[in-house]
mmCIF file of C-alpha atoms in Angstrom:
data_model
loop_
_atom_site.group_PDB
_atom_site.id
_atom_site.type_symbol
_atom_site.label_atom_id
_atom_site.label_comp_id
_atom_site.label_asym_id
_atom_site.label_seq_id
_atom_site.Cartn_x
_atom_site.Cartn_y
_atom_site.Cartn_z
ATOM 1 C CA VAL G 1 -40.777 -14.457 7.347
ATOM 2 C CA SER G 2 -42.235 -14.756 3.881
ATOM 3 C CA ASP G 3 -39.319 -15.978 1.757
ATOM 4 C CA ALA G 4 -35.931 -17.639 1.672
ATOM 5 C CA SER G 5 -34.072 -14.351 1.903
ATOM 6 C CA GLY G 6 -35.815 -13.740 5.222
ATOM 7 C CA CYS G 7 -34.409 -17.021 6.520
ATOM 8 C CA SER G 8 -30.938 -15.988 5.452
ATOM 9 C CA MET G 9 -31.228 -12.604 7.131
ATOM 10 C CA ILE G 10 -32.389 -14.165 10.383
ATOM 11 C CA ALA G 11 -29.532 -16.661 10.179
ATOM 12 C CA LEU G 12 -27.184 -13.696 9.849
ATOM 13 C CA LEU G 13 -28.691 -12.137 12.978
ATOM 14 C CA HIS G 14 -28.127 -15.326 14.950
ATOM 15 C CA THR G 15 -24.546 -15.731 13.770
ATOM 16 C CA GLY G 16 -23.712 -12.050 14.161
ATOM 17 C CA ALA G 17 -22.425 -11.991 10.569
ATOM 18 C CA ALA G 18 -24.551 -9.008 9.627
ATOM 19 C CA LYS G 19 -22.869 -5.675 10.289
ATOM 20 C CA PHE G 20 -25.325 -4.319 12.885
ATOM 21 C CA PRO G 21 -24.510 -2.199 15.959
ATOM 22 C CA PRO G 22 -24.389 -4.455 19.074
ATOM 23 C CA ASN G 23 -27.497 -2.937 20.659
ATOM 24 C CA LEU G 24 -29.557 -3.344 17.459
ATOM 25 C CA LEU G 25 -28.262 -6.875 16.954
ATOM 26 C CA SER G 26 -29.292 -7.841 20.482
ATOM 27 C CA ARG G 27 -32.806 -6.382 20.070
ATOM 28 C CA SER G 28 -33.213 -8.094 16.700
ATOM 29 C CA ARG G 29 -32.273 -11.462 18.149
ATOM 30 C CA GLN G 30 -34.773 -10.971 21.002
ATOM 31 C CA ALA G 31 -37.526 -10.082 18.539
ATOM 32 C CA VAL G 32 -36.806 -13.153 16.430
ATOM 33 C CA SER G 33 -36.828 -15.379 19.529
ATOM 34 C CA LEU G 34 -40.237 -14.003 20.586
ATOM 35 C CA LEU G 35 -41.748 -14.419 17.132
ATOM 36 C CA PHE G 36 -40.403 -17.905 16.453
ATOM 37 C CA PRO G 37 -40.146 -20.607 19.144
ATOM 38 C CA ALA G 38 -37.010 -22.735 19.060
ATOM 39 C CA GLY G 39 -37.006 -25.177 16.153
ATOM 40 C CA VAL G 40 -39.893 -23.565 14.243
ATOM 41 C CA LEU G 41 -37.724 -21.224 12.203
ATOM 42 C CA GLU G 42 -35.190 -23.921 11.415
ATOM 43 C CA GLY G 43 -37.955 -26.190 10.176
ATOM 44 C CA PHE G 44 -39.463 -23.455 8.030
ATOM 45 C CA CYS G 45 -36.126 -22.615 6.424
ATOM 46 C CA SER G 46 -35.429 -26.282 5.830
ATOM 47 C CA ILE G 47 -38.733 -26.595 3.934
ATOM 48 C CA ILE G 48 -37.875 -23.513 1.834
ATOM 49 C CA SER G 49 -34.439 -24.961 1.055
ATOM 50 C CA ARG G 50 -35.960 -28.253 -0.130
ATOM 51 C CA LYS G 51 -38.509 -26.387 -2.277
ATOM 52 C CA LEU G 52 -35.748 -24.345 -3.934
ATOM 53 C CA ALA G 53 -33.660 -27.449 -4.535
ATOM 54 C CA SER G 54 -36.614 -29.245 -6.144
ATOM 55 C CA HIS G 55 -36.890 -26.385 -8.634
ATOM 56 C CA GLY G 56 -33.233 -26.575 -9.611
ATOM 57 C CA PHE G 57 -31.804 -23.851 -7.400
ATOM 58 C CA GLY G 58 -28.624 -25.523 -6.251
ATOM 59 C CA ALA G 59 -26.995 -22.497 -4.610
ATOM 60 C CA SER G 60 -27.519 -22.010 -0.905
ATOM 61 C CA MET G 61 -29.889 -19.329 0.331
ATOM 62 C CA ALA G 62 -26.939 -17.520 1.869
ATOM 63 C CA ALA G 63 -25.168 -17.380 -1.496
ATOM 64 C CA MET G 64 -28.251 -15.884 -3.118
ATOM 65 C CA SER G 65 -28.895 -13.222 -0.512
ATOM 66 C CA SER G 66 -25.419 -12.326 0.774
ATOM 67 C CA PHE G 67 -24.769 -9.823 -2.023
ATOM 68 C CA PRO G 68 -26.871 -7.861 -4.528
ATOM 69 C CA PRO G 69 -27.703 -9.469 -7.886
ATOM 70 C CA GLN G 70 -25.387 -8.627 -10.767
ATOM 71 C CA ARG G 71 -26.450 -7.270 -14.165
ATOM 72 C CA TYR G 72 -25.007 -10.301 -15.959
ATOM 73 C CA HIS G 73 -25.738 -14.009 -15.771
ATOM 74 C CA TYR G 74 -22.077 -14.823 -16.411
ATOM 75 C CA PHE G 75 -18.701 -13.111 -16.329
ATOM 76 C CA LEU G 76 -16.056 -14.485 -18.711
ATOM 77 C CA VAL G 77 -12.676 -13.825 -17.126
ATOM 78 C CA LEU G 78 -9.889 -13.637 -19.702
ATOM 79 C CA ASP G 79 -6.158 -12.951 -19.520
ATOM 80 C CA PHE G 80 -3.872 -13.460 -22.540
ATOM 81 C CA GLU G 81 -0.166 -14.118 -22.494
ATOM 82 C CA ALA G 82 1.691 -13.142 -25.661
ATOM 83 C CA THR G 83 5.114 -13.307 -27.286
ATOM 84 C CA CYS G 84 7.369 -10.581 -25.928
ATOM 85 C CA ASP G 85 10.940 -9.388 -25.573
ATOM 86 C CA LYS G 86 13.006 -6.323 -24.686
ATOM 87 C CA PRO G 87 12.861 -4.295 -26.866
ATOM 88 C CA GLN G 88 9.329 -5.422 -27.759
ATOM 89 C CA ILE G 89 8.833 -7.648 -30.811
ATOM 90 C CA HIS G 90 6.195 -6.882 -33.439
ATOM 91 C CA PRO G 91 3.673 -8.203 -33.978
ATOM 92 C CA GLN G 92 2.985 -9.786 -30.634
ATOM 93 C CA GLU G 93 1.076 -13.083 -30.791
ATOM 94 C CA ILE G 94 -1.203 -14.706 -28.223
ATOM 95 C CA ILE G 95 0.347 -17.868 -26.785
ATOM 96 C CA GLU G 96 -2.023 -18.585 -23.860
ATOM 97 C CA PHE G 97 -5.804 -18.245 -24.147
ATOM 98 C CA PRO G 98 -7.638 -18.889 -20.823
ATOM 99 C CA ILE G 99 -11.278 -18.103 -19.964
ATOM 100 C CA LEU G 100 -13.112 -18.757 -16.695
ATOM 101 C CA LYS G 101 -16.923 -18.796 -16.728
ATOM 102 C CA LEU G 102 -18.031 -17.100 -13.508
ATOM 103 C CA ASN G 103 -21.655 -17.431 -12.371
ATOM 104 C CA GLY G 104 -23.032 -13.928 -11.787
ATOM 105 C CA ARG G 105 -25.387 -15.146 -9.040
ATOM 106 C CA THR G 106 -22.900 -17.135 -6.944
ATOM 107 C CA MET G 107 -19.609 -15.654 -8.279
ATOM 108 C CA GLU G 108 -18.231 -19.201 -8.452
ATOM 109 C CA ILE G 109 -16.287 -20.659 -11.401
ATOM 110 C CA GLU G 110 -18.479 -23.024 -13.408
ATOM 111 C CA SER G 111 -16.322 -23.868 -16.419
ATOM 112 C CA THR G 112 -12.823 -23.322 -17.828
ATOM 113 C CA PHE G 113 -11.475 -22.882 -21.353
ATOM 114 C CA HIS G 114 -7.683 -23.066 -21.552
ATOM 115 C CA MET G 115 -5.450 -23.555 -24.588
ATOM 116 C CA TYR G 116 -1.928 -22.665 -25.632
ATOM 117 C CA VAL G 117 -1.454 -21.182 -29.088
ATOM 118 C CA GLN G 118 1.389 -21.671 -31.558
ATOM 119 C CA PRO G 119 2.858 -18.348 -32.738
ATOM 120 C CA VAL G 120 3.573 -18.174 -36.474
ATOM 121 C CA VAL G 121 5.395 -14.880 -37.092
ATOM 122 C CA HIS G 122 7.907 -15.405 -34.263
ATOM 123 C CA PRO G 123 7.571 -19.143 -33.573
ATOM 124 C CA GLN G 124 10.564 -19.266 -31.215
ATOM 125 C CA LEU G 125 9.853 -17.919 -27.736
ATOM 126 C CA THR G 126 12.470 -15.573 -26.323
ATOM 127 C CA PRO G 127 14.174 -16.257 -22.963
ATOM 128 C CA PHE G 128 12.535 -13.053 -21.679
ATOM 129 C CA CYS G 129 9.087 -14.368 -22.623
ATOM 130 C CA THR G 130 9.635 -17.723 -20.935
ATOM 131 C CA GLU G 131 10.990 -16.095 -17.779
ATOM 132 C CA LEU G 132 8.039 -13.667 -17.617
ATOM 133 C CA THR G 133 5.187 -16.066 -18.405
ATOM 134 C CA GLY G 134 6.557 -19.473 -17.409
ATOM 135 C CA ILE G 135 5.610 -20.742 -20.885
ATOM 136 C CA ILE G 136 8.348 -22.869 -22.456
ATOM 137 C CA GLN G 137 8.796 -23.725 -26.129
ATOM 138 C CA GLY G 138 7.371 -27.224 -25.768
ATOM 139 C CA MET G 139 4.074 -25.803 -24.487
ATOM 140 C CA VAL G 140 3.367 -23.947 -27.747
ATOM 141 C CA ASP G 141 5.033 -26.185 -30.350
ATOM 142 C CA GLY G 142 2.421 -28.163 -32.260
ATOM 143 C CA GLN G 143 -0.499 -26.311 -30.621
ATOM 144 C CA PRO G 144 -3.426 -24.963 -32.667
ATOM 145 C CA SER G 145 -3.158 -21.633 -34.482
ATOM 146 C CA LEU G 146 -5.063 -18.600 -33.233
ATOM 147 C CA GLN G 147 -7.722 -19.169 -35.886
ATOM 148 C CA GLN G 148 -8.260 -22.737 -34.672
ATOM 149 C CA VAL G 149 -8.343 -21.647 -31.032
ATOM 150 C CA LEU G 150 -10.926 -18.948 -31.792
ATOM 151 C CA GLU G 151 -13.082 -21.619 -33.459
ATOM 152 C CA ARG G 152 -12.803 -23.734 -30.299
ATOM 153 C CA VAL G 153 -13.715 -20.737 -28.155
ATOM 154 C CA ASP G 154 -16.882 -20.336 -30.206
ATOM 155 C CA GLU G 155 -17.705 -24.037 -29.778
ATOM 156 C CA TRP G 156 -17.141 -23.735 -26.015
ATOM 157 C CA MET G 157 -19.318 -20.611 -25.832
ATOM 158 C CA ALA G 158 -22.113 -22.486 -27.626
ATOM 159 C CA LYS G 159 -21.753 -25.571 -25.396
ATOM 160 C CA GLU G 160 -21.925 -23.397 -22.271
ATOM 161 C CA GLY G 161 -25.109 -21.673 -23.478
ATOM 162 C CA LEU G 162 -23.357 -18.326 -23.751
ATOM 163 C CA LEU G 163 -24.516 -17.647 -27.336
ATOM 164 C CA ASP G 164 -28.183 -17.747 -26.276
ATOM 165 C CA PRO G 165 -29.535 -14.173 -26.767
ATOM 166 C CA SER G 166 -31.415 -14.441 -23.468
ATOM 167 C CA VAL G 167 -28.186 -15.100 -21.538
ATOM 168 C CA LYS G 168 -26.306 -11.950 -20.548
ATOM 169 C CA SER G 169 -22.550 -12.412 -20.345
ATOM 170 C CA ILE G 170 -19.527 -10.133 -20.617
ATOM 171 C CA PHE G 171 -15.763 -10.572 -20.660
ATOM 172 C CA VAL G 172 -13.629 -9.290 -17.787
ATOM 173 C CA THR G 173 -9.945 -8.404 -18.156
ATOM 174 C CA CYS G 174 -7.271 -6.771 -16.002
ATOM 175 C CA GLY G 175 -6.850 -3.670 -18.160
ATOM 176 C CA ASP G 176 -8.001 -2.871 -21.696
ATOM 177 C CA TRP G 177 -4.989 -4.352 -23.517
ATOM 178 C CA ASP G 178 -6.346 -7.888 -24.076
ATOM 179 C CA LEU G 179 -9.496 -6.981 -26.013
ATOM 180 C CA LYS G 180 -8.778 -3.421 -27.139
ATOM 181 C CA VAL G 181 -5.242 -3.973 -28.460
ATOM 182 C CA MET G 182 -3.974 -7.562 -28.486
ATOM 183 C CA LEU G 183 -6.810 -9.628 -29.967
ATOM 184 C CA PRO G 184 -8.080 -7.109 -32.567
ATOM 185 C CA GLY G 185 -4.505 -6.255 -33.556
ATOM 186 C CA GLN G 186 -3.487 -9.861 -34.155
ATOM 187 C CA CYS G 187 -6.766 -10.667 -35.905
ATOM 188 C CA GLN G 188 -6.265 -7.686 -38.220
ATOM 189 C CA TYR G 189 -2.700 -8.830 -38.977
ATOM 190 C CA LEU G 190 -3.914 -12.370 -39.797
ATOM 191 C CA GLY G 191 -7.088 -11.257 -41.606
ATOM 192 C CA LEU G 192 -9.393 -12.896 -39.055
ATOM 193 C CA PRO G 193 -12.780 -11.556 -37.901
ATOM 194 C CA VAL G 194 -13.321 -10.610 -34.249
ATOM 195 C CA ALA G 195 -16.507 -12.101 -32.770
ATOM 196 C CA ASP G 196 -18.977 -9.570 -31.383
ATOM 197 C CA TYR G 197 -18.787 -11.042 -27.878
ATOM 198 C CA PHE G 198 -15.158 -9.880 -27.660
ATOM 199 C CA LYS G 199 -16.157 -6.250 -28.288
ATOM 200 C CA GLN G 200 -17.577 -5.407 -24.853
ATOM 201 C CA TRP G 201 -15.797 -5.982 -21.574
ATOM 202 C CA ILE G 202 -15.213 -4.908 -17.981
ATOM 203 C CA ASN G 203 -11.773 -3.578 -17.091
ATOM 204 C CA LEU G 204 -11.240 -4.879 -13.546
ATOM 205 C CA LYS G 205 -8.817 -2.046 -12.776
ATOM 206 C CA LYS G 206 -11.582 0.498 -13.436
ATOM 207 C CA ALA G 207 -14.142 -1.542 -11.495
ATOM 208 C CA TYR G 208 -11.760 -1.809 -8.534
ATOM 209 C CA SER G 209 -11.065 1.932 -8.590
ATOM 210 C CA PHE G 210 -14.823 2.656 -8.576
ATOM 211 C CA ALA G 211 -15.335 0.272 -5.655
ATOM 212 C CA MET G 212 -12.279 1.114 -3.562
ATOM 213 C CA GLY G 213 -11.509 4.720 -4.524
ATOM 214 C CA SER G 214 -7.903 4.087 -5.580
ATOM 215 C CA TRP G 215 -6.236 3.089 -8.853
ATOM 216 C CA PRO G 216 -4.340 -0.258 -8.725
ATOM 217 C CA LYS G 217 -1.119 0.883 -10.404
ATOM 218 C CA ASN G 218 0.438 -2.569 -10.061
ATOM 219 C CA GLY G 219 -2.671 -4.380 -11.250
ATOM 220 C CA LEU G 220 -3.558 -7.668 -9.588
ATOM 221 C CA LEU G 221 -0.860 -7.344 -6.931
ATOM 222 C CA ASP G 222 -2.302 -4.023 -5.703
ATOM 223 C CA MET G 223 -5.890 -5.284 -5.868
ATOM 224 C CA ASN G 224 -5.083 -8.407 -3.852
ATOM 225 C CA LYS G 225 -3.211 -6.298 -1.310
ATOM 226 C CA GLY G 226 -6.059 -3.767 -1.070
ATOM 227 C CA LEU G 227 -8.563 -6.554 -0.400
ATOM 228 C CA ASN G 228 -6.254 -8.593 1.881
ATOM 229 C CA LEU G 229 -6.264 -11.528 -0.538
ATOM 230 C CA GLN G 230 -3.487 -14.041 -1.138
ATOM 231 C CA HIS G 231 -2.108 -14.021 -4.690
ATOM 232 C CA ILE G 232 -2.930 -17.259 -6.510
ATOM 233 C CA GLY G 233 -0.198 -18.984 -8.527
ATOM 234 C CA ARG G 234 2.519 -17.094 -10.394
ATOM 235 C CA PRO G 235 2.191 -13.594 -11.883
ATOM 236 C CA HIS G 236 1.889 -13.512 -15.694
ATOM 237 C CA SER G 237 0.497 -17.022 -15.924
ATOM 238 C CA GLY G 238 -2.696 -16.465 -17.896
ATOM 239 C CA ILE G 239 -4.768 -19.097 -16.111
ATOM 240 C CA ASP G 240 -3.477 -18.055 -12.668
ATOM 241 C CA ASP G 241 -4.186 -14.390 -13.438
ATOM 242 C CA CYS G 242 -7.750 -15.384 -14.369
ATOM 243 C CA LYS G 243 -8.158 -17.098 -10.993
ATOM 244 C CA ASN G 244 -6.952 -13.954 -9.227
ATOM 245 C CA ILE G 245 -9.358 -11.791 -11.246
ATOM 246 C CA ALA G 246 -12.242 -14.132 -10.340
ATOM 247 C CA ASN G 247 -11.285 -14.042 -6.649
ATOM 248 C CA ILE G 248 -11.132 -10.235 -6.633
ATOM 249 C CA MET G 249 -14.527 -10.025 -8.377
ATOM 250 C CA LYS G 250 -16.105 -12.392 -5.868
ATOM 251 C CA THR G 251 -14.741 -10.334 -2.977
ATOM 252 C CA LEU G 252 -16.006 -7.052 -4.434
ATOM 253 C CA ALA G 253 -19.420 -8.587 -5.190
ATOM 254 C CA HIS G 254 -19.746 -9.788 -1.604
ATOM 255 C CA ARG G 255 -19.067 -6.206 -0.541
ATOM 256 C CA GLY G 256 -22.056 -5.099 -2.609
ATOM 257 C CA PHE G 257 -20.312 -3.879 -5.782
ATOM 258 C CA ILE G 258 -22.301 -4.170 -9.034
ATOM 259 C CA PHE G 259 -20.105 -4.721 -12.097
ATOM 260 C CA LYS G 260 -20.819 -2.686 -15.232
ATOM 261 C CA GLN G 261 -19.322 -2.590 -18.716
ATOM 262 C CA THR G 262 -16.379 -0.192 -18.858
ATOM 263 C CA SER G 263 -15.423 -0.431 -22.544
ATOM 264 C CA LYS G 264 -16.922 1.928 -25.089
ATOM 265 C CA PRO G 265 -19.034 0.220 -27.787
ATOM 266 C CA PHE G 266 -17.109 -0.435 -30.994
#
């Protein structure tokens, strides 16, 4: 065993977590037992773990080796909620702006940005909107405008090190609507610029269809069902939808899926 990943693989053999045929698993365990007397391997792996920790690698060896490395350092999971009614009102305005910063190595959430936004064209939320999203009037009254929220997003991105050119990050949405239609459309209406980091993203529906071979017609509900995951929170809550997206991504990553940009460059 020459590295930490070797320790993790051997640990998998001993726990049976690796997906090996029973006969191969048994032979592998016997070979490991012959090569390493009891206690020697554990001591070696413990030394490796301490060495990694001393160099700032906080994640466990299992987390680093249990799925292939992703192309991005961070995934920024985003899911807007917007003003709405039946028939649809125009223009729609973003009223919930959540982002989860997902570590591409561990697929764990490291930071959260979450703000409600005051609509200006249609400042009064409709009963349909409140019933759909769970957002009541008092949650948006007196909140910052979209322009102010976008400024805070930029400050958060800088604080999290996401504006560093050497850090690769990309937004992830459930569909193309958030960053292809909603944000650029409202920014155009208000005369606001759209930051470059909002112009590339991963559509989770497309990623899921590549990984699983079926299109999730009902979005997050179908993806959770297809992966045997419990739905988190309430549907059409922006922050809860982000948590579901993150959970689905983590599950797909652990199955070996590598996420790639799905949007076309602007």
